[in-house]
Amino acid sequence: MAALEEGFTLSAVPLGAGPNGLLGVEQSDKTDQFLVTDGGRTVILYKVSDQKPLGSWSVKQGQIITCPAVCNFQTGEYIVVHDNKVLRIWSNEDVNLDKVFKATLPAEIYRIHSIQGTEPLVLFKEGAVRGLEALLAEPQQKIETVISDEEVIKWTKIFMVFRHPVLIFITEKHGNYFAYIQMFNSRTLSKYTLLLGQEEKSVIQSFSASVDRKFISLMSLSSDGCIYETLIPIHPSDPEKNQRVVRSLLLKTVVSGNARNGVALTVLDKDHLAVLGPPLPASKECLSIWNTKFQTLQTSKELPQGTSGQLWYYGENLFMLHGKFLTVVPYKCEVSSLAGALGKLKHSQDPGPQTVPHFVNWETSQGYGLGSQNSEQSKRILRRRKIEVSVQPPASKQLLSTIKKDSEKHIEVELCKFLAIKQTPDFHTVIGDIVLELLGRHKAEPSFYPRNSLMQLIQTHVLSYSLCPGLMEVALEKADVQMLQLCLQQFPDIPESVTCACLKIFLSISDDSLQEAEINMESVSDYSDSVQEEKMEEQTEILHNGFNPEEENCDNCDRELNEKPRDAAEETTSCPVIPKRAALLNAILHSAYSEMFLLPHLKDIPAQHVTLFLQYLYFLYLKCSENATMTLPGLHPPTLNQIMDWICLLLDANFTVVVMIPEAKRLLLSLYKFVKSQICICSELNKIEVSFRELQKLSQEKNNRELYSIEVLELF
Amino acid sequence: MGEFKVHRVRFFNYVPSGIRCVAYNNQSNRLAVSRTDGTVEIYNLSANYFQEKFFPGHESRATEALCWAKGQRLFSAGLNGEIIEYDLQALNIKYAVDAFGGPIWSMAISPHGSQLLVGCEDGSVKLFQITPDKIQFERNFDRQKSRILSLSWHPSGTHVAAGSIDYISVFDVKSGSAVHKMLVDRQYMSVSKRKCIIWGVAFLSDGTVISVDSAGKVQFWDSATGTLVKNHLIASADVQSIAVSDQEDSFVVGTAEGTVFHFQLVSVTSNSSEKQWVRTKPFQHHTHDVRAVAHSPTALISGGTDTHLVIRPLMEKVEVKNYDAALRKITFPHRRLISCSKKRQLLLFQFAHHLELWRLGSTVATGKNGDTLPLSKDADHLLHLKTKGPENIICSCISPCGSWIAYSTTSRFFLYRLNYEHDNISLQRVSKMPAFLRSALQILFSEDSTKLFVASNQGSLHVIRLLEGSFKHLHTFQPQSGTVESMCLLAVSPDGNWLAASGTSAGVHVYNIKHLKLHCTVPSYNFPVTALAIAPNTNNLVIAHSDQQVFEYSIPDKQYTEWSRTIQKQGFHYLWLQRDTPITHISFHPKRPMHILLHDAYMFCIIDKSLPLPNDKTLLYNPLPPTNESDVIRRRTAHAFKISKIYKPLLFMDLLDERTLVAVERPLDDIIAQLPPPIKKKKFGT
């Protein structure tokens, strides 16, 4: 539950904030200490928890700081720019900024970015970026111009992605916005045009961004008061080309549409945003926390004395100007727990850190848990719910309309974008709708088979058979074994008839067409490696303890078989099917079924396929019994139980067939022989187990069960 | 420390009676427990759950209800139709009043503690007025169709809920008429059971009536409208008991499957004022029916057919982790049921209605630590002595020489003379006991078996001289003026000069037998005495208290000994203080005056006063022989407490001679084997 705590002003002395407020608040290399640069000549280092300044530095009269001071995390020094071109670097001990290191650069600087783990980066107003070291080594180097003429940098931010800095800056030219992504590991700069969508006339007032593995999620607060999200891929597919990115509505009307200034936005974590601005046209300015996942207002705080439209967020503190004062509002987002929501918590009164109960964090484990809201907000929530309903569809609707007409390739791209957006609670139904739409179009125009998109959708893990009943039928029709395998692995509720249809295809498909298919092989390990020299006969040599339960004729068939198993054994040590087919069959073995419903369908399988499948199962069974744990090697192999169950099922369903075919008869005999030998082992194990149990019992009884005894005890 | 031959005795076939009722008294923090044989026990929860008092049972007195009234008066009612008040000072029954309604199934004291209600077999609910020294029948409520199995007062005292068979009635106390009749569904999982018995009701101040019944339901009723509000099906067997906390924010129910469920009133959301009852915690500490539950401010208390009294602390209510924070399971009485004749190696076992005399076996073999020696003679069962009459035995004793046995019930005192002729044994009852020797709380023979000391329940101590086949009353020590507290523990010095006697709360009195006068009184201590003994030669009195403190008091010097002062100054080892059963017996080594032998149910300990005391950093219990360590380390780590945990649960342990110990164990499995089978529950894989 996100909450704002009581804020405090950082300094009693009003800052000399100009009309544009502060230049910036930046972290220093020590936690809890921040560099505050005002719009004039002064940089102040504050310790926030003590609410007092630790140091203050000013530039000479006549000079003006043009870029907020930052801390070089690698050296602990501070860097500031005054008069656009003059760089000053100083440390804590320095008193006078005039006497510290000075470098004059050839071009005007827009910002210096400094972030933990890399050297400071200097962004020039023309869009060029340089590392500080390189710049200081050769101060008068030529700085190229990246952006076009009347283009102006509006906002910039730096991220660390896989330990490499990535810099984004947004420029504006005649109401058009462009995003530039500068990668430092590959030295690439990609440019994107931000398409504003329907709201063409709106002006973007504030930006914020967060990053995950693949995308920079750029949030923009427009003059219509809505927040839009734009996903910009970090690794562009084609860096040379000018690409377009569309923005999508994230939250509607969070601030009043006609607010002209004092509006700002910052991302707090993956679900929360802080917004500064008046929520209603006439109201005072507010700091509010929104949850994007639930589309709810979590908390808000009124700022009656007005604010400058600047908001910084570091660690747990939000910094903003309130009136003429720099105000710090601590922000906390505690994980909500079900127990907290439902139950009485004795601990809720005392805030001691040890008393925090170890409850399961439902929110993280479940994906979208219960948001615990208090009653005062419930009205708000209701309102938001309605909006959510009206907000959610566009993205999927848009996609659905794309599906109706666009090309496969384009659908794929759109789908990628759609899947990159955060998952909403009804995500699975939306995905189901998309699949149905795709299948519908396929039905209408059979040439349209968006295989890649479908595969991608199956891999979202939210689909089930009942959500898209037509999908597997289409795959069966197309004999798309890869997709069938994927479905078998992902869907929990496949009807037995469909499972059986899959099995038929898997058994009947030719090896050539299998070789082309891309099949997930993780359930198949390289069985051929473990070809063993030992022959079956060794295992059949079980010594009987006196009484021999075998009947005469069995012995006969034993002997009869004695010659045959040699080649049978050789036959079984090599897998009867190619690995790709084995992987497909394993998917069948893993799938859930109910015997009752499966048996009738199994009867329809042609005899030679039954034999092949039995051969494969027999092979697996032999492999299983090669080690003591009775398991197969590999990542996700079929278990012995699954193998046995399927052998039984197959034999049950095709009993007469198996008896009739000579080939199968031979297989059946060797299978029987092997099972018999296994039973012998088991009966021996049984005997051993019983004797061990008795021994255990005896030793226990000796200790405990006597009513009277005289014992010797020595105390030490 | 020494090597002992230990007679390990497991043939004491003692089975505690099942628990029928428990009643918790908040003011005194005491718990009254009644058992199926009619015994009532009082546990002092402030004194480490020590069982400080008990009232012996009676065959015809099946207690069905137990209540505390104002002024810490204890009442019980049972199937013989009588209401009984107990005298907690003199430890006897004050009076019994017949309610004239047939067997009594339930009883409830009004919230103000001045009125008492009983529910009878004939369907009547009878109101009694509690007067300072008796109870007075006032009137009947409207007669119901069938027996009243449970009763509960509304906290304001204006209404009463009564659980019967198939329905719950709500009575108006003023008029005595039934205001509502709430029918309980007989169906259980859509199978119609014959009858639905309301085993318990609880009336909350907001008018809610909670009922528990034989169909496994916990139901919430609105008494104003007589409607069912909520239904929790919690068991497939009967729910037999319910108890509500004083704050009415939590209650506990016990089921026939041995499960105890905790229900709590919790907010629907984290900070809303709307609250609802939620089943929060199940506990399975019992194997059999949980017949009775109680709810103290910090713990759930339950007891049932499996004879354990279980005290489960509510961790959220316990402020600090201490003694009270641990789960307690009390199975054995905190008094001695066994006495021993050292000379003849006899053990006398006390059961509810009979005594057994056993002679220990012998061996000629020797062995090393841990060996079981071959027996040259097995133990013999010499005597089985049945009591006359329906009353339970209170106490018993065999004289050290083995030729006298004495025992007492509530109304009679018996003394027997035993004669041994080779292997034959003959028993002769000493007749014509004097009138004052009617009931004894404790009996003790002097070391030379010439004197008998009897603590009677009026606080007096009788000294009797035993002659061949007869006796002579020597003296009676009368209680100090103004006190009527009964003496429960006696100890006599081996030289026969001193007698120490202790009650439940006041200090220990030491009498001079030679001069027949009170010698001194050991200053009273906050916690009750659990065991007493006087050491030979030094005449030091060793006293164990329920908080696990042990004191040594020199009788001749009338002060605590130096060793006792030292150990009080340094303090006992923390593990010693955390033990959860009281010391029930203390004895001494005849040849080693520095040794004190004492035991509780899970360990026995020889304290060697000559060795340094352990501090909290030392290992208190070290069962391993010091084989590989050098002698220096061994000497450095040796401390005064030599503990053995081999024998458990240990009911009795004593030194027969210098090298022989006798240990009487009662394995829990043997007790469980004698209990009726529990409700069979399907377990996975069986």
Short mmCIF file of N, CA, C and O in Angstrom, two decimals, chain A residues 339-344 346-348 372-375 703-716, chain B residues 1-8 10 266-270 316 361 368-371 373 378 606 625 642 646 669:
data_model
loop_
_atom_site.label_atom_id
_atom_site.label_comp_id
_atom_site.label_asym_id
_atom_site.label_seq_id
_atom_site.Cartn_x
_atom_site.Cartn_y
_atom_site.Cartn_z
N ALA A 339 -3.43 -11.11 4.88
CA ALA A 339 -3.76 -11.08 6.30
C ALA A 339 -4.00 -9.65 6.74
O ALA A 339 -4.88 -9.36 7.55
N GLY A 340 -3.19 -8.75 6.20
CA GLY A 340 -3.37 -7.36 6.54
C GLY A 340 -4.71 -6.84 6.08
O GLY A 340 -5.33 -6.01 6.72
N ALA A 341 -5.14 -7.37 4.94
CA ALA A 341 -6.39 -6.90 4.40
C ALA A 341 -7.57 -7.49 5.13
O ALA A 341 -8.57 -6.83 5.37
N LEU A 342 -7.46 -8.75 5.51
CA LEU A 342 -8.61 -9.45 6.07
C LEU A 342 -8.59 -9.52 7.58
O LEU A 342 -9.60 -9.37 8.23
N GLY A 343 -7.43 -9.77 8.11
CA GLY A 343 -7.39 -10.13 9.51
C GLY A 343 -7.01 -8.98 10.40
O GLY A 343 -6.50 -7.96 9.96
N LYS A 344 -7.24 -9.19 11.64
CA LYS A 344 -6.82 -8.23 12.63
C LYS A 344 -5.35 -8.43 12.85
O LYS A 344 -4.89 -9.54 13.04
N LYS A 346 -2.39 -7.49 15.27
CA LYS A 346 -2.00 -6.81 16.49
C LYS A 346 -0.83 -5.91 16.24
O LYS A 346 -0.65 -4.88 16.83
N HIS A 347 -0.02 -6.32 15.30
CA HIS A 347 1.23 -5.61 15.05
C HIS A 347 1.02 -4.30 14.32
O HIS A 347 1.92 -3.51 14.22
N SER A 348 -0.19 -4.12 13.80
CA SER A 348 -0.35 -2.94 12.97
C SER A 348 -0.22 -1.66 13.79
O SER A 348 0.06 -0.62 13.25
N SER A 372 -5.21 -3.55 -1.10
CA SER A 372 -6.01 -3.23 0.07
C SER A 372 -6.22 -1.73 0.07
O SER A 372 -5.28 -0.97 0.13
N GLN A 373 -7.44 -1.35 -0.02
CA GLN A 373 -7.71 0.07 -0.06
C GLN A 373 -8.55 0.41 1.16
O GLN A 373 -9.33 -0.38 1.62
N ASN A 374 -8.34 1.58 1.63
CA ASN A 374 -9.18 1.92 2.75
C ASN A 374 -10.44 2.62 2.25
O ASN A 374 -10.55 3.05 1.11
N SER A 375 -11.38 2.70 3.19
CA SER A 375 -12.72 3.05 2.76
C SER A 375 -12.80 4.45 2.16
O SER A 375 -13.59 4.70 1.29
N ASN A 703 14.71 -52.19 23.63
CA ASN A 703 14.94 -50.99 24.40
C ASN A 703 13.79 -50.66 25.33
O ASN A 703 13.99 -50.19 26.44
N ASN A 704 12.58 -50.87 24.85
CA ASN A 704 11.47 -50.21 25.53
C ASN A 704 10.46 -51.11 26.22
O ASN A 704 9.83 -50.70 27.17
N ARG A 705 10.27 -52.29 25.72
CA ARG A 705 9.04 -52.96 26.10
C ARG A 705 9.13 -53.83 27.35
O ARG A 705 8.18 -54.49 27.68
N GLU A 706 10.26 -53.87 28.01
CA GLU A 706 10.31 -54.71 29.19
C GLU A 706 9.66 -54.02 30.37
O GLU A 706 9.84 -52.83 30.57
N LEU A 707 8.94 -54.78 31.14
CA LEU A 707 8.27 -54.19 32.28
C LEU A 707 9.23 -53.98 33.44
O LEU A 707 9.04 -53.10 34.27
N TYR A 708 10.22 -54.82 33.51
CA TYR A 708 11.10 -54.71 34.66
C TYR A 708 12.50 -55.10 34.24
O TYR A 708 12.70 -56.11 33.54
N SER A 709 13.45 -54.33 34.64
CA SER A 709 14.83 -54.68 34.34
C SER A 709 15.72 -54.01 35.38
O SER A 709 15.32 -53.04 36.03
N ILE A 710 16.88 -54.56 35.51
CA ILE A 710 17.87 -53.91 36.36
C ILE A 710 18.99 -53.47 35.43
O ILE A 710 19.52 -54.27 34.67
N GLU A 711 19.27 -52.20 35.47
CA GLU A 711 20.26 -51.66 34.56
C GLU A 711 21.37 -51.00 35.34
O GLU A 711 21.22 -50.67 36.52
N VAL A 712 22.46 -50.80 34.66
CA VAL A 712 23.59 -50.11 35.29
C VAL A 712 23.61 -48.70 34.75
O VAL A 712 23.48 -48.47 33.55
N LEU A 713 23.75 -47.77 35.66
CA LEU A 713 23.79 -46.36 35.25
C LEU A 713 25.00 -45.74 35.91
O LEU A 713 25.23 -45.91 37.10
N GLU A 714 25.76 -45.04 35.12
CA GLU A 714 26.87 -44.29 35.71
C GLU A 714 26.63 -42.82 35.43
O GLU A 714 26.34 -42.43 34.30
N LEU A 715 26.73 -42.05 36.47
CA LEU A 715 26.58 -40.60 36.30
C LEU A 715 27.96 -39.98 36.24
O LEU A 715 28.85 -40.37 37.00
N PHE A 716 28.11 -39.05 35.33
CA PHE A 716 29.44 -38.44 35.18
C PHE A 716 29.42 -37.03 35.70
O PHE A 716 28.45 -36.32 35.54
N MET B 1 31.00 -39.56 39.63
CA MET B 1 29.86 -39.39 40.54
C MET B 1 29.45 -40.73 41.11
O MET B 1 29.07 -40.85 42.24
N GLY B 2 29.50 -41.72 40.29
CA GLY B 2 29.18 -43.01 40.85
C GLY B 2 28.40 -43.88 39.91
O GLY B 2 27.81 -43.40 38.94
N GLU B 3 28.43 -45.16 40.23
CA GLU B 3 27.74 -46.13 39.41
C GLU B 3 26.61 -46.71 40.23
O GLU B 3 26.76 -46.98 41.42
N PHE B 4 25.46 -46.87 39.61
CA PHE B 4 24.29 -47.39 40.32
C PHE B 4 23.71 -48.56 39.56
O PHE B 4 23.75 -48.60 38.33
N LYS B 5 23.12 -49.47 40.34
CA LYS B 5 22.22 -50.45 39.73
C LYS B 5 20.85 -49.83 39.82
O LYS B 5 20.42 -49.39 40.89
N VAL B 6 20.17 -49.78 38.72
CA VAL B 6 18.86 -49.14 38.71
C VAL B 6 17.78 -50.18 38.45
O VAL B 6 17.81 -50.87 37.44
N HIS B 7 16.84 -50.30 39.39
CA HIS B 7 15.66 -51.12 39.15
C HIS B 7 14.72 -50.28 38.31
O HIS B 7 14.17 -49.29 38.79
N ARG B 8 14.59 -50.65 37.05
CA ARG B 8 13.77 -49.86 36.15
C ARG B 8 12.39 -50.49 36.10
O ARG B 8 12.18 -51.53 35.48
N ARG B 10 8.45 -50.69 35.22
CA ARG B 10 7.42 -50.18 34.32
C ARG B 10 6.10 -50.88 34.55
O ARG B 10 5.21 -50.80 33.71
N VAL B 266 -12.21 -10.76 13.94
CA VAL B 266 -11.21 -9.92 13.26
C VAL B 266 -11.92 -8.97 12.31
O VAL B 266 -13.03 -9.23 11.85
N SER B 267 -11.23 -7.88 12.05
CA SER B 267 -11.78 -6.87 11.15
C SER B 267 -11.87 -7.44 9.74
O SER B 267 -11.02 -8.21 9.32
N VAL B 268 -12.88 -7.03 9.04
CA VAL B 268 -13.06 -7.52 7.69
C VAL B 268 -11.93 -7.01 6.81
O VAL B 268 -11.33 -7.73 6.04
N THR B 269 -11.64 -5.73 6.93
CA THR B 269 -10.46 -5.21 6.25
C THR B 269 -9.57 -4.59 7.32
O THR B 269 -9.96 -4.47 8.47
N SER B 270 -8.38 -4.17 6.91
CA SER B 270 -7.36 -3.88 7.90
C SER B 270 -7.78 -2.78 8.88
O SER B 270 -7.44 -2.83 10.04
N GLU B 316 0.35 -14.31 20.41
CA GLU B 316 0.19 -12.87 20.24
C GLU B 316 -0.14 -12.17 21.55
O GLU B 316 0.01 -10.97 21.67
N GLY B 361 13.01 -57.40 42.13
CA GLY B 361 13.84 -58.56 41.87
C GLY B 361 15.27 -58.30 42.27
O GLY B 361 15.59 -57.31 42.93
N LYS B 368 28.73 -52.73 33.07
CA LYS B 368 29.17 -51.35 32.91
C LYS B 368 27.99 -50.50 32.47
O LYS B 368 26.89 -51.01 32.24
N ASN B 369 28.25 -49.21 32.38
CA ASN B 369 27.20 -48.24 32.12
C ASN B 369 26.34 -48.63 30.91
O ASN B 369 26.85 -48.94 29.85
N GLY B 370 25.02 -48.65 31.10
CA GLY B 370 24.11 -48.93 30.00
C GLY B 370 23.72 -50.38 29.87
O GLY B 370 22.80 -50.70 29.12
N ASP B 371 24.38 -51.26 30.59
CA ASP B 371 24.06 -52.68 30.48
C ASP B 371 22.74 -53.00 31.17
O ASP B 371 22.38 -52.38 32.16
N LEU B 373 21.20 -56.01 33.21
CA LEU B 373 21.76 -57.18 33.88
C LEU B 373 20.75 -58.32 33.87
O LEU B 373 19.54 -58.09 33.95
N ASP B 378 12.89 -62.29 39.54
CA ASP B 378 12.05 -61.26 38.94
C ASP B 378 11.24 -60.56 40.03
O ASP B 378 11.18 -61.03 41.18
N ILE B 606 21.34 -35.58 40.76
CA ILE B 606 22.04 -35.64 42.03
C ILE B 606 22.83 -34.36 42.16
O ILE B 606 23.66 -34.04 41.29
N PRO B 625 29.92 -39.69 28.55
CA PRO B 625 31.05 -39.94 29.46
C PRO B 625 32.30 -39.22 28.95
O PRO B 625 32.50 -39.10 27.75
N LYS B 642 24.28 -33.24 38.55
CA LYS B 642 24.46 -34.43 37.70
C LYS B 642 23.09 -34.91 37.28
O LYS B 642 22.31 -35.39 38.12
N ILE B 646 17.44 -40.50 31.30
CA ILE B 646 17.19 -41.80 30.70
C ILE B 646 15.78 -42.27 30.99
O ILE B 646 15.11 -42.83 30.14
N ASP B 669 2.91 -44.48 25.94
CA ASP B 669 2.31 -45.45 25.01
C ASP B 669 1.46 -46.47 25.75
O ASP B 669 0.43 -46.91 25.25
#
